[in-house]
GROMACS .gro file of C-alpha atoms in nm:
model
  194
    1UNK     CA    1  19.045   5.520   4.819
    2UNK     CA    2  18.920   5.848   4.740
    3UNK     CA    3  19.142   6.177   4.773
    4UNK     CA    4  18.975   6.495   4.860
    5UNK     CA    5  19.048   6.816   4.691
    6UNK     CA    6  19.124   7.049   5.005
    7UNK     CA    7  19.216   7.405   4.895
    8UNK     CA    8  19.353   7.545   5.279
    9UNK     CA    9  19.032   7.343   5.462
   10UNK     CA   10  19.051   7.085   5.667
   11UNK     CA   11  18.716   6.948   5.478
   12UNK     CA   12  18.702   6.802   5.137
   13UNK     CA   13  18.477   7.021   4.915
   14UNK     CA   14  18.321   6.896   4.584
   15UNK     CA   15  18.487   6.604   4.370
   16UNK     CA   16  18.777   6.473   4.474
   17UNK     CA   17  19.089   6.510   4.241
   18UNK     CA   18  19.082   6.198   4.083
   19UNK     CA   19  18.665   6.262   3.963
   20UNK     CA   20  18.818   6.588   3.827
   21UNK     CA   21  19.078   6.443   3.615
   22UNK     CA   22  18.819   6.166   3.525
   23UNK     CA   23  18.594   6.489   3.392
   24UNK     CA   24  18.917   6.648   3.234
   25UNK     CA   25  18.927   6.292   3.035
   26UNK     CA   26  18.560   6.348   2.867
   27UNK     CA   27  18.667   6.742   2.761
   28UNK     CA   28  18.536   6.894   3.067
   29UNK     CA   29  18.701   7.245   3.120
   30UNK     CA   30  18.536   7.326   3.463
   31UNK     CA   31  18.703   7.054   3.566
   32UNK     CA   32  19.001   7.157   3.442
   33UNK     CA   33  18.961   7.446   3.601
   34UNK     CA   34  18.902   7.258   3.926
   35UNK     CA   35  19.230   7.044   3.890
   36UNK     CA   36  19.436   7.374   3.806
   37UNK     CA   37  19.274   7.536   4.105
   38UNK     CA   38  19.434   7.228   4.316
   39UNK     CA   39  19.732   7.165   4.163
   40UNK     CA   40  19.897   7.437   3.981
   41UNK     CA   41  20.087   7.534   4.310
   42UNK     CA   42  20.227   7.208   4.409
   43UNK     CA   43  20.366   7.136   4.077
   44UNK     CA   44  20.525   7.466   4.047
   45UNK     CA   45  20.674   7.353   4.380
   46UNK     CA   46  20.768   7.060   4.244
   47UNK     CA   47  20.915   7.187   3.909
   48UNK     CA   48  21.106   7.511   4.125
   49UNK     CA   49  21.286   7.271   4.324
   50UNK     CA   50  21.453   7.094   4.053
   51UNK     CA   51  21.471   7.437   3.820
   52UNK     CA   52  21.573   7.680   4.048
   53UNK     CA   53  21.439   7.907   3.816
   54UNK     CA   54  21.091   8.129   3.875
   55UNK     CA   55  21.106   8.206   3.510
   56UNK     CA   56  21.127   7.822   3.369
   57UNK     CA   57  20.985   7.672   3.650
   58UNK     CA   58  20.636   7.899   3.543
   59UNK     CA   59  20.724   7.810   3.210
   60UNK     CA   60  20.734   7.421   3.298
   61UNK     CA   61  20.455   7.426   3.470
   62UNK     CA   62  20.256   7.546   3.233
   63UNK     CA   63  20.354   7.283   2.981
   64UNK     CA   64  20.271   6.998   3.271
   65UNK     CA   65  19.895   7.176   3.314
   66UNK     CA   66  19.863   7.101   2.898
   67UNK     CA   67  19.974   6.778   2.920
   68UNK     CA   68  19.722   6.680   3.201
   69UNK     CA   69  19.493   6.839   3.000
   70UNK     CA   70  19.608   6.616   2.680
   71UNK     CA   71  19.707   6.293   2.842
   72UNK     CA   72  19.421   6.266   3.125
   73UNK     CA   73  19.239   5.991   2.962
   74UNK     CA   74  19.566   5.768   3.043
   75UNK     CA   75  19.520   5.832   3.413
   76UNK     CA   76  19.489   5.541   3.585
   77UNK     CA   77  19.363   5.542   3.948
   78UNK     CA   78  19.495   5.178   3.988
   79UNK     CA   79  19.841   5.305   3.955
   80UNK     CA   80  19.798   5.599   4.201
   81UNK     CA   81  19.650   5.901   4.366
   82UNK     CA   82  19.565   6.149   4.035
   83UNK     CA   83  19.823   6.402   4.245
   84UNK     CA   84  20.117   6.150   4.242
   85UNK     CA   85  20.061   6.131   3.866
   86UNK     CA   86  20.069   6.452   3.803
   87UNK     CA   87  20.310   6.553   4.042
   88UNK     CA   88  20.517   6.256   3.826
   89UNK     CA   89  20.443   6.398   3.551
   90UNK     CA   90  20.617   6.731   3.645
   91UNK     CA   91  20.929   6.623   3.765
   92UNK     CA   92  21.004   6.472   3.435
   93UNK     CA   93  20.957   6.753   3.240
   94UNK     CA   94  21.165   6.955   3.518
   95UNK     CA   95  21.398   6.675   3.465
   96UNK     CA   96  21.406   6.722   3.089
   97UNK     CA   97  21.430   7.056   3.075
   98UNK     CA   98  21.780   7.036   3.293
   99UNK     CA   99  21.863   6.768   3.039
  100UNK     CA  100  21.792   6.970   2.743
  101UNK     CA  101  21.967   7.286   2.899
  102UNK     CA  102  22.252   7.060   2.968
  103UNK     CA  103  22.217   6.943   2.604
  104UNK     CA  104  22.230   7.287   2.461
  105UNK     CA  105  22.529   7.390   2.620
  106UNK     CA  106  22.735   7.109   2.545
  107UNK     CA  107  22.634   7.152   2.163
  108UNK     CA  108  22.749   7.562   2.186
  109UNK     CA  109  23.081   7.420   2.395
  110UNK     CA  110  23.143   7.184   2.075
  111UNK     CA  111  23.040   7.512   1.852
  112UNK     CA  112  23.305   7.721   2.023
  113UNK     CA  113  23.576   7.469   1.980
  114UNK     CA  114  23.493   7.403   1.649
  115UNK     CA  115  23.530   7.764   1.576
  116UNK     CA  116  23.885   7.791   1.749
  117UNK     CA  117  24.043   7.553   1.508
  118UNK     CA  118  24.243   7.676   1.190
  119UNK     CA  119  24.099   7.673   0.869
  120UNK     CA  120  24.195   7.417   0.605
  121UNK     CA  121  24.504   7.462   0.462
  122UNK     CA  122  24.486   7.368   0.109
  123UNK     CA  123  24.852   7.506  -0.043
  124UNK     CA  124  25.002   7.284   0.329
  125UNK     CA  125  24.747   6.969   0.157
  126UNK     CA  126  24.957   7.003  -0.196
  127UNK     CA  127  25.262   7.060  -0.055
  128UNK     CA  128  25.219   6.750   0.144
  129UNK     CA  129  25.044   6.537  -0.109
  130UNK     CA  130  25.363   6.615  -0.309
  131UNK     CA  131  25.590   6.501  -0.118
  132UNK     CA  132  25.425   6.208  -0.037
  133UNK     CA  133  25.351   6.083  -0.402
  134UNK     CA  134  25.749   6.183  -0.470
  135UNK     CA  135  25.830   5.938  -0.167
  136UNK     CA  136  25.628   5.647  -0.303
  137UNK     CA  137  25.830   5.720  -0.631
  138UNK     CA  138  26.134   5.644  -0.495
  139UNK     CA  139  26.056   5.370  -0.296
  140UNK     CA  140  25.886   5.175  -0.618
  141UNK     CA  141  26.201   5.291  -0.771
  142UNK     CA  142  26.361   5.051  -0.541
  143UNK     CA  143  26.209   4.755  -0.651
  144UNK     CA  144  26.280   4.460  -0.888
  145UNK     CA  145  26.198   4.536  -1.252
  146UNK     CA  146  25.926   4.178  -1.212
  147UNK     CA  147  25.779   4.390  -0.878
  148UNK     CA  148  25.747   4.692  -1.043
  149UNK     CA  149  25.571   4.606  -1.339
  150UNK     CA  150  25.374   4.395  -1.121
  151UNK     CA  151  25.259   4.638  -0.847
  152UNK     CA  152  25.205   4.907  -1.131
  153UNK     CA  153  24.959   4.697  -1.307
  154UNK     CA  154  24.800   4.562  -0.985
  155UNK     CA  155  24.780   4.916  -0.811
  156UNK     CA  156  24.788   5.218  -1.055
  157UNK     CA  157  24.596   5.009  -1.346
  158UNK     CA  158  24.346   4.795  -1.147
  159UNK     CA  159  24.426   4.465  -1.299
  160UNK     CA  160  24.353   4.149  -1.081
  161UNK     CA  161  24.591   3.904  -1.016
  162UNK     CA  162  24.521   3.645  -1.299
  163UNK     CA  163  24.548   3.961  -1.547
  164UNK     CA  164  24.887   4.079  -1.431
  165UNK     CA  165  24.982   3.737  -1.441
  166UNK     CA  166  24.827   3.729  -1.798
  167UNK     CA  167  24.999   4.073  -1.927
  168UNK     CA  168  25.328   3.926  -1.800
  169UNK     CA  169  25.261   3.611  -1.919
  170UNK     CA  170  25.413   3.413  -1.570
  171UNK     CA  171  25.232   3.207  -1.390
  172UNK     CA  172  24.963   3.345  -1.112
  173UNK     CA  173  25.224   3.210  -0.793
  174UNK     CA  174  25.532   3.388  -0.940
  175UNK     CA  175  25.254   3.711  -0.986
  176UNK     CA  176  25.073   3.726  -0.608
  177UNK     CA  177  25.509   3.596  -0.462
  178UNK     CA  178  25.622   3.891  -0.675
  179UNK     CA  179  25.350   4.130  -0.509
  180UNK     CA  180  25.355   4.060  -0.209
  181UNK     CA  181  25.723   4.092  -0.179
  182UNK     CA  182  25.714   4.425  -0.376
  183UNK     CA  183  25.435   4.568  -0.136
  184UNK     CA  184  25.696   4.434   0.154
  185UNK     CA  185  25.950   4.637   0.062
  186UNK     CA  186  25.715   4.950  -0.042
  187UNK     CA  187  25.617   4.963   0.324
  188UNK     CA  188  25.958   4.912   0.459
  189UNK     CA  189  26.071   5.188   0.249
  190UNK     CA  190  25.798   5.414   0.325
  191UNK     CA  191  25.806   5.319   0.734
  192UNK     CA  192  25.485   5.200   0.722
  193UNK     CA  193  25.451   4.985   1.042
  194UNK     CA  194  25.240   4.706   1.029
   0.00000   0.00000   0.00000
């Protein structure tokens, strides 16, 4: 089925739309011309209505008019009338631009929160590093003279299991009984819930 260009006549004058984008396809900027000529209003129309802005709705438009331009050689008449594609065409870059708008002020929220929140406190971080390294003092200070040699060499020296059980010369069950018992109580003392 053939569609007629009509620009405000009830007759159909010259190639139809679908010829003209056919033309666009091979380079043809007459018929470029043409197809702006017919369509540059209705997808302004299109784009306005989901913009509500003159300003990027022009703006849109203009970027759907290139992409005919660059994409007309994937027309395909036995998808649709050449207007429906286009028409298609700019109501998802319409759509995308809302999308990217909506995009862009989410990110400059984010921006303005992230600029509300105090700066890093690094004498608070000391203070509180402190203190915690003084509380895991005591609390290994609380364990068995076995669990503390073994959790030292285990944790602060980064021997395995067989070597602590090596350096203290027991046997590897008495070691891992021994540390887990230790790290028990290390947690309990801390109030570390599990």
């Amino acid at each position: 089925m053939k569609e007629a260009v009509r620009i405000g006549r009830s007759e159909p004058t010259g190639p139809d739309l679908a010829e003209l984008v056919g033309r666009v396809a091979l380079g043809d900027e007459d018929a470029f011309a043409g197809v702006y000529d017919v369509v540059a209003g209705p997808v302004l129309g299109v784009v306005r209505a989901v913009l509500r802005d003159q300003a990027q709705s022009e703006e849109v438009t203009q970027e759907v008019l290139v992409e005919v331009w660059r994409t007309a050689p994937r027309y395909r008449s036995d998808r649709g009338t050449a207007i429906n594609w286009i028409l298609t065409l700019a109501h998802r870059r319409a759509i995308d631009r809302v999308r990217s708008a909506d995009a862009a002020a989410a990110r400059d929220h984010k921006a303005a929160l992230l600029d509300r929140l105090p700066e890093y406190d690094e004498v608070a971080e000391h203070v509180e590093a402190r203190l915690e390294r003084e509380q895991v003092r005591r609390c290994v200070r609380t364990l068995t003279e076995l669990q503390r040699q073994a959790v030292t060499l285990a944790y602060y020296r980064g021997l395995t299991y067989r070597e602590v059980a090596e350096a203290l010369a027991l046997p590897l069950g008495t070691v891992k009984t021994r540390l887990r018992d230790g790290l028990i109580r290390l947690r309990d003392c801390l109030g570390v819930t599990a």
